[in-house]
Amino acid sequence: MAAAPTTTPIAAGPAAPPRRAPAAGPRTTWRGHLLRLPFYLLSLTMIAPFYWMLITVFKPVTELNRQPPSFVPEHATLSNFYDPGYSPTRVNPGHLQGIFQRFQVDFGFGRFMFNSLVITVAITVGSLLIASLAAYVITKHRVPGRRLIFVLIVASMMVPWQTTLVPNYVIMRNLGWLDTYQGYIIPALAKAFVLFFLVQFLHSIPDELIQAARVDGAGEWRIWWRIVLPLLRPALAAMSIFIVLAEWNNFLWPLIIVQSDEMANIPVALARLNSYFAGAQHQGAIMAGGLLASLPSIAFFLAFQRYFTRGIVLSGLKG
């Protein structure tokens, strides 16, 4: 009778080490909260004005005149934007002009938002393209005197921009550009800080990449458009935040060159609204305009803040 075949047991490999549970993050103790208390209080000082503006927008006229004021709208309304019960031929203290009824221009307050949007987009796109092209030439081309040119451009940052108001106004007047879009846009295209930032960022891009593109037959314009600009995307996004916020809220230069309501931007329109209409009953419309002016800039910053952080970090990789 044949013996049953014997099987040799296969040696098992080393047992896998047991998985460790992920360590819990450090809990914030009462001492940590106490150390952060000054930052909490500082954040309240920035949030409180925005909250007051927000609740004022939705208060009716009767609540705007209440003393002491209420901190929550009891009868929320949208009449501060547009009040259908207002009539210019009939005086009614409970119905006043909303923000879109205050100005006798086409599209009302929407005209000022359109002006601000056109000016901000044009200045942002134009200044970034010009600065990126200049930074590419300074960092990747052996232009005679490029270091001196860069030093002069950076030195111009130490000159207060208010000193250029009168010369720029005279130039715009002689060109006939007062109260025009080009009068807004052209003087704001040259931005030394943006150029300085992009130059530092371009130092982190290897020169061999540009040389390889030249060997492949790419021209300088194509290299700038197809290689440099895509690599500069984080830095351009970071700088766009500064430019958009500055130009959207720009007040002094538009105030100087604007001569009609049709060409005013939002800050100038709000300043005129505050001077035209005084009294607590009109603060609802003024706050409604302030809310409409602040929401686009907040949304833009929240959308691009991750690019802002990345651009700031990458710009310091190489000096």
PDB file of C-alpha atoms in Angstrom:
ATOM      1  CA  MET A   1       0.000   0.000   0.000  1.00  0.00           C
ATOM      2  CA  ALA A   2       1.560   3.295  -1.078  1.00  0.00           C
ATOM      3  CA  ALA A   3       2.401   5.756   1.606  1.00  0.00           C
ATOM      4  CA  ALA A   4       0.574   9.084   1.576  1.00  0.00           C
ATOM      5  CA  PRO A   5       2.680  11.849   0.147  1.00  0.00           C
ATOM      6  CA  THR A   6       4.020  14.224   2.714  1.00  0.00           C
ATOM      7  CA  THR A   7       3.814  17.966   2.208  1.00  0.00           C
ATOM      8  CA  THR A   8       6.481  20.277   3.412  1.00  0.00           C
ATOM      9  CA  PRO A   9       4.981  23.306   5.161  1.00  0.00           C
ATOM     10  CA  ILE A  10       5.896  26.582   3.537  1.00  0.00           C
ATOM     11  CA  ALA A  11       7.551  28.954   5.966  1.00  0.00           C
ATOM     12  CA  ALA A  12       5.448  31.972   6.518  1.00  0.00           C
ATOM     13  CA  GLY A  13       7.039  35.354   6.045  1.00  0.00           C
ATOM     14  CA  PRO A  14       7.565  37.760   8.894  1.00  0.00           C
ATOM     15  CA  ALA A  15       4.311  38.989  10.336  1.00  0.00           C
ATOM     16  CA  ALA A  16       3.391  42.506   9.340  1.00  0.00           C
ATOM     17  CA  PRO A  17       3.797  44.958  12.203  1.00  0.00           C
ATOM     18  CA  PRO A  18       0.513  46.062  13.670  1.00  0.00           C
ATOM     19  CA  ARG A  19      -0.713  49.378  12.407  1.00  0.00           C
ATOM     20  CA  ARG A  20      -0.544  52.166  14.839  1.00  0.00           C
ATOM     21  CA  ALA A  21      -3.468  54.395  15.289  1.00  0.00           C
ATOM     22  CA  PRO A  22      -2.772  57.902  14.004  1.00  0.00           C
ATOM     23  CA  ALA A  23      -1.571  60.087  16.780  1.00  0.00           C
ATOM     24  CA  ALA A  24      -4.086  62.625  17.836  1.00  0.00           C
ATOM     25  CA  GLY A  25      -3.101  66.228  17.295  1.00  0.00           C
ATOM     26  CA  PRO A  26      -2.107  68.331  20.268  1.00  0.00           C
ATOM     27  CA  ARG A  27      -5.127  69.611  22.073  1.00  0.00           C
ATOM     28  CA  THR A  28      -5.348  73.293  22.676  1.00  0.00           C
ATOM     29  CA  THR A  29      -5.269  73.888  26.388  1.00  0.00           C
ATOM     30  CA  TRP A  30      -6.730  76.813  28.270  1.00  0.00           C
ATOM     31  CA  ARG A  31      -3.263  78.337  28.319  1.00  0.00           C
ATOM     32  CA  GLY A  32      -3.132  78.190  24.511  1.00  0.00           C
ATOM     33  CA  HIS A  33      -6.498  79.908  24.249  1.00  0.00           C
ATOM     34  CA  LEU A  34      -5.310  82.530  26.716  1.00  0.00           C
ATOM     35  CA  LEU A  35      -2.210  83.231  24.652  1.00  0.00           C
ATOM     36  CA  ARG A  36      -4.389  83.601  21.563  1.00  0.00           C
ATOM     37  CA  LEU A  37      -6.796  85.973  23.271  1.00  0.00           C
ATOM     38  CA  PRO A  38      -5.160  89.146  21.806  1.00  0.00           C
ATOM     39  CA  PHE A  39      -5.602  87.703  18.296  1.00  0.00           C
ATOM     40  CA  TYR A  40      -9.235  86.884  19.012  1.00  0.00           C
ATOM     41  CA  LEU A  41      -9.828  90.447  20.176  1.00  0.00           C
ATOM     42  CA  LEU A  42      -8.015  91.820  17.133  1.00  0.00           C
ATOM     43  CA  SER A  43     -10.194  89.729  14.823  1.00  0.00           C
ATOM     44  CA  LEU A  44     -13.296  91.129  16.538  1.00  0.00           C
ATOM     45  CA  THR A  45     -12.177  94.676  15.776  1.00  0.00           C
ATOM     46  CA  MET A  46     -12.047  93.761  12.066  1.00  0.00           C
ATOM     47  CA  ILE A  47     -15.266  91.742  12.007  1.00  0.00           C
ATOM     48  CA  ALA A  48     -17.383  94.214  14.003  1.00  0.00           C
ATOM     49  CA  PRO A  49     -17.476  97.012  11.341  1.00  0.00           C
ATOM     50  CA  PHE A  50     -18.393  94.525   8.616  1.00  0.00           C
ATOM     51  CA  TYR A  51     -21.136  93.052  10.802  1.00  0.00           C
ATOM     52  CA  TRP A  52     -22.517  96.530  11.504  1.00  0.00           C
ATOM     53  CA  MET A  53     -22.565  97.295   7.788  1.00  0.00           C
ATOM     54  CA  LEU A  54     -24.309  93.984   7.098  1.00  0.00           C
ATOM     55  CA  ILE A  55     -27.119  94.503   9.585  1.00  0.00           C
ATOM     56  CA  THR A  56     -27.584  98.142   8.566  1.00  0.00           C
ATOM     57  CA  VAL A  57     -28.165  97.100   4.970  1.00  0.00           C
ATOM     58  CA  PHE A  58     -31.243  95.072   5.933  1.00  0.00           C
ATOM     59  CA  LYS A  59     -32.770  97.524   8.405  1.00  0.00           C
ATOM     60  CA  PRO A  60     -35.851  99.577   7.427  1.00  0.00           C
ATOM     61  CA  VAL A  61     -35.857 103.340   7.942  1.00  0.00           C
ATOM     62  CA  THR A  62     -37.677 103.089  11.266  1.00  0.00           C
ATOM     63  CA  GLU A  63     -34.933 100.888  12.727  1.00  0.00           C
ATOM     64  CA  LEU A  64     -32.160 103.084  11.351  1.00  0.00           C
ATOM     65  CA  ASN A  65     -33.485 106.007  13.415  1.00  0.00           C
ATOM     66  CA  ARG A  66     -33.936 103.966  16.607  1.00  0.00           C
ATOM     67  CA  GLN A  67     -32.041 104.960  19.732  1.00  0.00           C
ATOM     68  CA  PRO A  68     -30.358 102.944  21.117  1.00  0.00           C
ATOM     69  CA  PRO A  69     -29.637 101.048  17.902  1.00  0.00           C
ATOM     70  CA  SER A  70     -30.489  97.386  17.513  1.00  0.00           C
ATOM     71  CA  PHE A  71     -27.839  94.803  16.737  1.00  0.00           C
ATOM     72  CA  VAL A  72     -30.147  92.449  14.823  1.00  0.00           C
ATOM     73  CA  PRO A  73     -32.668  93.590  12.164  1.00  0.00           C
ATOM     74  CA  GLU A  74     -36.162  92.973  13.509  1.00  0.00           C
ATOM     75  CA  HIS A  75     -37.915  93.468  10.165  1.00  0.00           C
ATOM     76  CA  ALA A  76     -35.346  92.643   7.480  1.00  0.00           C
ATOM     77  CA  THR A  77     -35.899  94.371   4.140  1.00  0.00           C
ATOM     78  CA  LEU A  78     -34.195  94.892   0.784  1.00  0.00           C
ATOM     79  CA  SER A  79     -35.477  98.443   0.387  1.00  0.00           C
ATOM     80  CA  ASN A  80     -31.977  99.860   0.862  1.00  0.00           C
ATOM     81  CA  PHE A  81     -31.099  98.331  -2.505  1.00  0.00           C
ATOM     82  CA  TYR A  82     -34.350  99.202  -4.258  1.00  0.00           C
ATOM     83  CA  ASP A  83     -37.524 100.528  -2.626  1.00  0.00           C
ATOM     84  CA  PRO A  84     -40.583  99.989  -4.840  1.00  0.00           C
ATOM     85  CA  GLY A  85     -42.664 102.135  -2.469  1.00  0.00           C
ATOM     86  CA  TYR A  86     -40.574 105.250  -3.078  1.00  0.00           C
ATOM     87  CA  SER A  87     -42.092 108.008  -5.208  1.00  0.00           C
ATOM     88  CA  PRO A  88     -40.265 111.255  -6.075  1.00  0.00           C
ATOM     89  CA  THR A  89     -43.589 113.118  -6.137  1.00  0.00           C
ATOM     90  CA  ARG A  90     -44.799 111.922  -2.741  1.00  0.00           C
ATOM     91  CA  VAL A  91     -42.842 112.460   0.483  1.00  0.00           C
ATOM     92  CA  ASN A  92     -42.901 109.394   2.715  1.00  0.00           C
ATOM     93  CA  PRO A  93     -40.376 109.159   5.582  1.00  0.00           C
ATOM     94  CA  GLY A  94     -40.736 105.382   5.590  1.00  0.00           C
ATOM     95  CA  HIS A  95     -39.728 104.965   1.942  1.00  0.00           C
ATOM     96  CA  LEU A  96     -36.429 106.388   0.700  1.00  0.00           C
ATOM     97  CA  GLN A  97     -34.345 105.832  -2.404  1.00  0.00           C
ATOM     98  CA  GLY A  98     -32.388 102.606  -2.535  1.00  0.00           C
ATOM     99  CA  ILE A  99     -28.809 102.486  -3.737  1.00  0.00           C
ATOM    100  CA  PHE A 100     -29.925 101.690  -7.293  1.00  0.00           C
ATOM    101  CA  GLN A 101     -32.282 104.714  -7.285  1.00  0.00           C
ATOM    102  CA  ARG A 102     -29.905 107.397  -6.056  1.00  0.00           C
ATOM    103  CA  PHE A 103     -27.949 108.366  -9.180  1.00  0.00           C
ATOM    104  CA  GLN A 104     -29.411 109.792 -12.365  1.00  0.00           C
ATOM    105  CA  VAL A 105     -27.175 107.796 -14.705  1.00  0.00           C
ATOM    106  CA  ASP A 106     -27.824 104.813 -16.954  1.00  0.00           C
ATOM    107  CA  PHE A 107     -28.085 101.586 -14.907  1.00  0.00           C
ATOM    108  CA  GLY A 108     -27.707 103.553 -11.663  1.00  0.00           C
ATOM    109  CA  PHE A 109     -25.182 102.104  -9.237  1.00  0.00           C
ATOM    110  CA  GLY A 110     -24.525  99.279 -11.683  1.00  0.00           C
ATOM    111  CA  ARG A 111     -22.737 101.813 -13.901  1.00  0.00           C
ATOM    112  CA  PHE A 112     -20.122 102.413 -11.187  1.00  0.00           C
ATOM    113  CA  MET A 113     -19.643  98.696 -10.658  1.00  0.00           C
ATOM    114  CA  PHE A 114     -19.108  98.270 -14.387  1.00  0.00           C
ATOM    115  CA  ASN A 115     -16.547 101.104 -14.403  1.00  0.00           C
ATOM    116  CA  SER A 116     -14.653  99.564 -11.498  1.00  0.00           C
ATOM    117  CA  LEU A 117     -14.723  96.130 -13.128  1.00  0.00           C
ATOM    118  CA  VAL A 118     -13.405  97.367 -16.488  1.00  0.00           C
ATOM    119  CA  ILE A 119     -10.672  99.470 -14.895  1.00  0.00           C
ATOM    120  CA  THR A 120      -9.573  96.766 -12.448  1.00  0.00           C
ATOM    121  CA  VAL A 121      -9.439  93.997 -15.047  1.00  0.00           C
ATOM    122  CA  ALA A 122      -7.595  96.148 -17.591  1.00  0.00           C
ATOM    123  CA  ILE A 123      -4.991  97.360 -15.089  1.00  0.00           C
ATOM    124  CA  THR A 124      -4.473  93.901 -13.593  1.00  0.00           C
ATOM    125  CA  VAL A 125      -4.013  92.106 -16.922  1.00  0.00           C
ATOM    126  CA  GLY A 126      -1.958  94.905 -18.497  1.00  0.00           C
ATOM    127  CA  SER A 127       0.394  95.428 -15.556  1.00  0.00           C
ATOM    128  CA  LEU A 128       1.018  91.698 -15.116  1.00  0.00           C
ATOM    129  CA  LEU A 129       1.834  91.216 -18.796  1.00  0.00           C
ATOM    130  CA  ILE A 130       4.162  94.222 -18.885  1.00  0.00           C
ATOM    131  CA  ALA A 131       5.895  93.278 -15.625  1.00  0.00           C
ATOM    132  CA  SER A 132       6.332  89.645 -16.667  1.00  0.00           C
ATOM    133  CA  LEU A 133       7.851  90.662 -19.995  1.00  0.00           C
ATOM    134  CA  ALA A 134      10.235  93.115 -18.309  1.00  0.00           C
ATOM    135  CA  ALA A 135      11.195  90.547 -15.667  1.00  0.00           C
ATOM    136  CA  TYR A 136      11.931  87.966 -18.381  1.00  0.00           C
ATOM    137  CA  VAL A 137      14.218  90.383 -20.201  1.00  0.00           C
ATOM    138  CA  ILE A 138      16.035  91.412 -17.014  1.00  0.00           C
ATOM    139  CA  THR A 139      16.614  87.880 -15.710  1.00  0.00           C
ATOM    140  CA  LYS A 140      17.109  85.806 -18.872  1.00  0.00           C
ATOM    141  CA  HIS A 141      18.784  88.234 -21.291  1.00  0.00           C
ATOM    142  CA  ARG A 142      22.215  89.781 -21.117  1.00  0.00           C
ATOM    143  CA  VAL A 143      21.029  93.327 -21.708  1.00  0.00           C
ATOM    144  CA  PRO A 144      23.742  95.961 -21.155  1.00  0.00           C
ATOM    145  CA  GLY A 145      23.057  97.814 -17.921  1.00  0.00           C
ATOM    146  CA  ARG A 146      20.258  95.491 -16.845  1.00  0.00           C
ATOM    147  CA  ARG A 147      21.370  95.574 -13.210  1.00  0.00           C
ATOM    148  CA  LEU A 148      21.373  99.366 -13.215  1.00  0.00           C
ATOM    149  CA  ILE A 149      17.925  99.406 -14.829  1.00  0.00           C
ATOM    150  CA  PHE A 150      16.621  96.996 -12.196  1.00  0.00           C
ATOM    151  CA  VAL A 151      18.128  99.045  -9.364  1.00  0.00           C
ATOM    152  CA  LEU A 152      16.518 102.231 -10.699  1.00  0.00           C
ATOM    153  CA  ILE A 153      13.152 100.522 -10.977  1.00  0.00           C
ATOM    154  CA  VAL A 154      13.398  99.216  -7.418  1.00  0.00           C
ATOM    155  CA  ALA A 155      14.572 102.633  -6.192  1.00  0.00           C
ATOM    156  CA  SER A 156      11.425 104.172  -7.649  1.00  0.00           C
ATOM    157  CA  MET A 157       9.472 102.237  -5.022  1.00  0.00           C
ATOM    158  CA  MET A 158      10.893 104.606  -2.401  1.00  0.00           C
ATOM    159  CA  VAL A 159       9.306 107.635  -4.092  1.00  0.00           C
ATOM    160  CA  PRO A 160       5.787 108.296  -2.704  1.00  0.00           C
ATOM    161  CA  TRP A 161       3.270 107.832  -5.481  1.00  0.00           C
ATOM    162  CA  GLN A 162       1.427 110.970  -4.371  1.00  0.00           C
ATOM    163  CA  THR A 163       4.297 113.033  -5.783  1.00  0.00           C
ATOM    164  CA  THR A 164       3.302 111.907  -9.286  1.00  0.00           C
ATOM    165  CA  LEU A 165      -0.309 113.096  -9.046  1.00  0.00           C
ATOM    166  CA  VAL A 166       0.275 116.590 -10.425  1.00  0.00           C
ATOM    167  CA  PRO A 167       2.582 115.546 -13.326  1.00  0.00           C
ATOM    168  CA  ASN A 168       0.221 112.717 -14.286  1.00  0.00           C
ATOM    169  CA  TYR A 169      -2.765 115.050 -14.163  1.00  0.00           C
ATOM    170  CA  VAL A 170      -1.033 117.569 -16.428  1.00  0.00           C
ATOM    171  CA  ILE A 171      -0.125 114.814 -18.897  1.00  0.00           C
ATOM    172  CA  MET A 172      -3.666 113.420 -18.919  1.00  0.00           C
ATOM    173  CA  ARG A 173      -5.109 116.917 -19.425  1.00  0.00           C
ATOM    174  CA  ASN A 174      -2.766 117.673 -22.322  1.00  0.00           C
ATOM    175  CA  LEU A 175      -3.653 114.351 -23.939  1.00  0.00           C
ATOM    176  CA  GLY A 176      -7.364 114.974 -23.451  1.00  0.00           C
ATOM    177  CA  TRP A 177      -7.721 111.833 -21.333  1.00  0.00           C
ATOM    178  CA  LEU A 178      -9.509 113.339 -18.353  1.00  0.00           C
ATOM    179  CA  ASP A 179     -12.754 111.550 -17.555  1.00  0.00           C
ATOM    180  CA  THR A 180     -11.816 108.602 -19.808  1.00  0.00           C
ATOM    181  CA  TYR A 181     -10.907 104.957 -19.271  1.00  0.00           C
ATOM    182  CA  GLN A 182      -7.415 105.435 -20.668  1.00  0.00           C
ATOM    183  CA  GLY A 183      -6.853 108.188 -18.112  1.00  0.00           C
ATOM    184  CA  TYR A 184      -7.645 105.645 -15.440  1.00  0.00           C
ATOM    185  CA  ILE A 185      -5.635 102.786 -16.857  1.00  0.00           C
ATOM    186  CA  ILE A 186      -2.451 104.012 -18.593  1.00  0.00           C
ATOM    187  CA  PRO A 187      -0.760 105.693 -15.568  1.00  0.00           C
ATOM    188  CA  ALA A 188      -1.383 102.605 -13.414  1.00  0.00           C
ATOM    189  CA  LEU A 189       0.210  99.996 -15.697  1.00  0.00           C
ATOM    190  CA  ALA A 190       3.814 100.423 -14.513  1.00  0.00           C
ATOM    191  CA  LYS A 191       4.185  98.757 -11.092  1.00  0.00           C
ATOM    192  CA  ALA A 192       7.708  98.431  -9.706  1.00  0.00           C
ATOM    193  CA  PHE A 193       6.784  96.086  -6.871  1.00  0.00           C
ATOM    194  CA  VAL A 194       5.229  93.566  -9.259  1.00  0.00           C
ATOM    195  CA  LEU A 195       8.362  93.628 -11.414  1.00  0.00           C
ATOM    196  CA  PHE A 196      10.582  93.134  -8.363  1.00  0.00           C
ATOM    197  CA  PHE A 197       8.492  90.172  -7.206  1.00  0.00           C
ATOM    198  CA  LEU A 198       8.494  88.492 -10.617  1.00  0.00           C
ATOM    199  CA  VAL A 199      12.244  88.953 -11.003  1.00  0.00           C
ATOM    200  CA  GLN A 200      12.814  87.085  -7.743  1.00  0.00           C
ATOM    201  CA  PHE A 201      10.471  84.328  -8.906  1.00  0.00           C
ATOM    202  CA  LEU A 202      12.148  83.987 -12.318  1.00  0.00           C
ATOM    203  CA  HIS A 203      15.525  83.415 -10.649  1.00  0.00           C
ATOM    204  CA  SER A 204      14.183  80.001  -9.564  1.00  0.00           C
ATOM    205  CA  ILE A 205      13.576  78.970 -13.199  1.00  0.00           C
ATOM    206  CA  PRO A 206      16.724  77.317 -14.654  1.00  0.00           C
ATOM    207  CA  ASP A 207      18.361  79.075 -17.573  1.00  0.00           C
ATOM    208  CA  GLU A 208      18.830  75.695 -19.270  1.00  0.00           C
ATOM    209  CA  LEU A 209      15.078  75.516 -19.877  1.00  0.00           C
ATOM    210  CA  ILE A 210      15.148  78.788 -21.813  1.00  0.00           C
ATOM    211  CA  GLN A 211      18.288  77.749 -23.718  1.00  0.00           C
ATOM    212  CA  ALA A 212      16.690  74.446 -24.720  1.00  0.00           C
ATOM    213  CA  ALA A 213      13.688  76.289 -26.138  1.00  0.00           C
ATOM    214  CA  ARG A 214      15.984  78.566 -28.134  1.00  0.00           C
ATOM    215  CA  VAL A 215      17.886  75.572 -29.499  1.00  0.00           C
ATOM    216  CA  ASP A 216      14.555  74.084 -30.630  1.00  0.00           C
ATOM    217  CA  GLY A 217      13.949  77.238 -32.661  1.00  0.00           C
ATOM    218  CA  ALA A 218      11.429  79.026 -30.438  1.00  0.00           C
ATOM    219  CA  GLY A 219      11.474  82.799 -30.664  1.00  0.00           C
ATOM    220  CA  GLU A 220      11.620  85.099 -27.666  1.00  0.00           C
ATOM    221  CA  TRP A 221       7.922  86.014 -27.835  1.00  0.00           C
ATOM    222  CA  ARG A 222       6.962  82.360 -28.002  1.00  0.00           C
ATOM    223  CA  ILE A 223       9.261  81.473 -25.098  1.00  0.00           C
ATOM    224  CA  TRP A 224       7.724  84.238 -23.007  1.00  0.00           C
ATOM    225  CA  TRP A 225       4.157  83.259 -23.902  1.00  0.00           C
ATOM    226  CA  ARG A 226       4.426  79.430 -23.880  1.00  0.00           C
ATOM    227  CA  ILE A 227       7.087  78.818 -21.209  1.00  0.00           C
ATOM    228  CA  VAL A 228       7.629  81.823 -18.941  1.00  0.00           C
ATOM    229  CA  LEU A 229       4.016  82.833 -18.365  1.00  0.00           C
ATOM    230  CA  PRO A 230       2.804  79.312 -17.419  1.00  0.00           C
ATOM    231  CA  LEU A 231       5.690  78.955 -14.973  1.00  0.00           C
ATOM    232  CA  LEU A 232       4.884  82.359 -13.510  1.00  0.00           C
ATOM    233  CA  ARG A 233       1.260  81.421 -12.825  1.00  0.00           C
ATOM    234  CA  PRO A 234       1.574  81.213  -8.993  1.00  0.00           C
ATOM    235  CA  ALA A 235       3.430  84.519  -8.811  1.00  0.00           C
ATOM    236  CA  LEU A 236       1.007  86.207 -11.196  1.00  0.00           C
ATOM    237  CA  ALA A 237      -1.936  84.992  -9.118  1.00  0.00           C
ATOM    238  CA  ALA A 238      -0.303  86.311  -5.954  1.00  0.00           C
ATOM    239  CA  MET A 239       0.348  89.707  -7.481  1.00  0.00           C
ATOM    240  CA  SER A 240      -3.144  89.867  -8.957  1.00  0.00           C
ATOM    241  CA  ILE A 241      -4.556  89.917  -5.422  1.00  0.00           C
ATOM    242  CA  PHE A 242      -2.561  93.042  -4.552  1.00  0.00           C
ATOM    243  CA  ILE A 243      -3.426  94.767  -7.820  1.00  0.00           C
ATOM    244  CA  VAL A 244      -7.133  93.919  -7.773  1.00  0.00           C
ATOM    245  CA  LEU A 245      -7.630  95.043  -4.184  1.00  0.00           C
ATOM    246  CA  ALA A 246      -5.676  98.251  -4.740  1.00  0.00           C
ATOM    247  CA  GLU A 247      -7.403  99.244  -7.973  1.00  0.00           C
ATOM    248  CA  TRP A 248     -10.898  98.196  -6.912  1.00  0.00           C
ATOM    249  CA  ASN A 249     -10.583 100.440  -3.847  1.00  0.00           C
ATOM    250  CA  ASN A 250      -8.623 103.223  -5.548  1.00  0.00           C
ATOM    251  CA  PHE A 251     -10.040 106.613  -4.643  1.00  0.00           C
ATOM    252  CA  LEU A 252      -7.565 109.477  -4.923  1.00  0.00           C
ATOM    253  CA  TRP A 253      -6.556 109.230  -8.596  1.00  0.00           C
ATOM    254  CA  PRO A 254     -10.119 108.614  -9.874  1.00  0.00           C
ATOM    255  CA  LEU A 255     -11.324 111.529  -7.760  1.00  0.00           C
ATOM    256  CA  ILE A 256      -8.840 113.820  -9.520  1.00  0.00           C
ATOM    257  CA  ILE A 257      -9.566 112.880 -13.128  1.00  0.00           C
ATOM    258  CA  VAL A 258     -13.309 112.117 -12.892  1.00  0.00           C
ATOM    259  CA  GLN A 259     -15.520 115.022 -13.910  1.00  0.00           C
ATOM    260  CA  SER A 260     -18.891 113.295 -14.447  1.00  0.00           C
ATOM    261  CA  ASP A 261     -20.959 110.718 -12.607  1.00  0.00           C
ATOM    262  CA  GLU A 262     -20.921 108.392 -15.618  1.00  0.00           C
ATOM    263  CA  MET A 263     -17.160 107.759 -15.283  1.00  0.00           C
ATOM    264  CA  ALA A 264     -16.970 107.449 -11.488  1.00  0.00           C
ATOM    265  CA  ASN A 265     -15.865 104.197  -9.905  1.00  0.00           C
ATOM    266  CA  ILE A 266     -17.376 102.743  -6.736  1.00  0.00           C
ATOM    267  CA  PRO A 267     -15.231 104.586  -4.113  1.00  0.00           C
ATOM    268  CA  VAL A 268     -15.860 107.962  -5.780  1.00  0.00           C
ATOM    269  CA  ALA A 269     -19.577 107.221  -6.101  1.00  0.00           C
ATOM    270  CA  LEU A 270     -19.817 106.264  -2.428  1.00  0.00           C
ATOM    271  CA  ALA A 271     -17.983 109.428  -1.395  1.00  0.00           C
ATOM    272  CA  ARG A 272     -20.393 111.544  -3.400  1.00  0.00           C
ATOM    273  CA  LEU A 273     -23.340 109.614  -1.995  1.00  0.00           C
ATOM    274  CA  ASN A 274     -22.187 110.241   1.553  1.00  0.00           C
ATOM    275  CA  SER A 275     -21.841 113.969   0.866  1.00  0.00           C
ATOM    276  CA  TYR A 276     -25.133 114.271  -0.983  1.00  0.00           C
ATOM    277  CA  PHE A 277     -27.239 112.449   1.598  1.00  0.00           C
ATOM    278  CA  ALA A 278     -26.646 112.973   5.309  1.00  0.00           C
ATOM    279  CA  GLY A 279     -28.558 111.620   8.276  1.00  0.00           C
ATOM    280  CA  ALA A 280     -29.097 108.212   9.846  1.00  0.00           C
ATOM    281  CA  GLN A 281     -32.085 107.424   7.619  1.00  0.00           C
ATOM    282  CA  HIS A 282     -29.832 107.412   4.548  1.00  0.00           C
ATOM    283  CA  GLN A 283     -27.130 105.177   6.035  1.00  0.00           C
ATOM    284  CA  GLY A 284     -28.905 102.042   4.820  1.00  0.00           C
ATOM    285  CA  ALA A 285     -28.364 102.926   1.160  1.00  0.00           C
ATOM    286  CA  ILE A 286     -24.775 103.968   1.837  1.00  0.00           C
ATOM    287  CA  MET A 287     -24.069 100.674   3.628  1.00  0.00           C
ATOM    288  CA  ALA A 288     -25.734  98.780   0.759  1.00  0.00           C
ATOM    289  CA  GLY A 289     -23.263 100.406  -1.631  1.00  0.00           C
ATOM    290  CA  GLY A 290     -20.384  99.532   0.687  1.00  0.00           C
ATOM    291  CA  LEU A 291     -21.530  95.917   0.824  1.00  0.00           C
ATOM    292  CA  LEU A 292     -21.749  95.677  -2.969  1.00  0.00           C
ATOM    293  CA  ALA A 293     -18.265  97.208  -3.199  1.00  0.00           C
ATOM    294  CA  SER A 294     -16.682  94.805  -0.698  1.00  0.00           C
ATOM    295  CA  LEU A 295     -18.157  91.471  -1.791  1.00  0.00           C
ATOM    296  CA  PRO A 296     -16.251  91.140  -5.127  1.00  0.00           C
ATOM    297  CA  SER A 297     -12.882  91.844  -3.502  1.00  0.00           C
ATOM    298  CA  ILE A 298     -13.567  89.353  -0.687  1.00  0.00           C
ATOM    299  CA  ALA A 299     -14.642  86.671  -3.163  1.00  0.00           C
ATOM    300  CA  PHE A 300     -11.562  87.276  -5.332  1.00  0.00           C
ATOM    301  CA  PHE A 301      -9.209  86.983  -2.353  1.00  0.00           C
ATOM    302  CA  LEU A 302     -10.818  83.757  -1.131  1.00  0.00           C
ATOM    303  CA  ALA A 303     -10.587  82.268  -4.627  1.00  0.00           C
ATOM    304  CA  PHE A 304      -6.888  83.102  -5.119  1.00  0.00           C
ATOM    305  CA  GLN A 305      -5.436  82.934  -1.611  1.00  0.00           C
ATOM    306  CA  ARG A 306      -3.895  79.471  -2.155  1.00  0.00           C
ATOM    307  CA  TYR A 307      -2.010  80.863  -5.169  1.00  0.00           C
ATOM    308  CA  PHE A 308      -0.972  83.804  -3.042  1.00  0.00           C
ATOM    309  CA  THR A 309       0.651  81.550  -0.421  1.00  0.00           C
ATOM    310  CA  ARG A 310       2.333  79.390  -3.049  1.00  0.00           C
ATOM    311  CA  GLY A 311       3.665  82.394  -4.942  1.00  0.00           C
ATOM    312  CA  ILE A 312       5.122  83.976  -1.805  1.00  0.00           C
ATOM    313  CA  VAL A 313       6.876  80.719  -0.850  1.00  0.00           C
ATOM    314  CA  LEU A 314       8.300  79.965  -4.297  1.00  0.00           C
ATOM    315  CA  SER A 315       9.560  83.514  -4.816  1.00  0.00           C
ATOM    316  CA  GLY A 316      12.081  83.001  -1.999  1.00  0.00           C
ATOM    317  CA  LEU A 317      13.636  79.788  -3.305  1.00  0.00           C
ATOM    318  CA  LYS A 318      16.489  81.620  -4.962  1.00  0.00           C
ATOM    319  CA  GLY A 319      17.656  85.173  -4.524  1.00  0.00           C
TER     320      GLY A 319
END
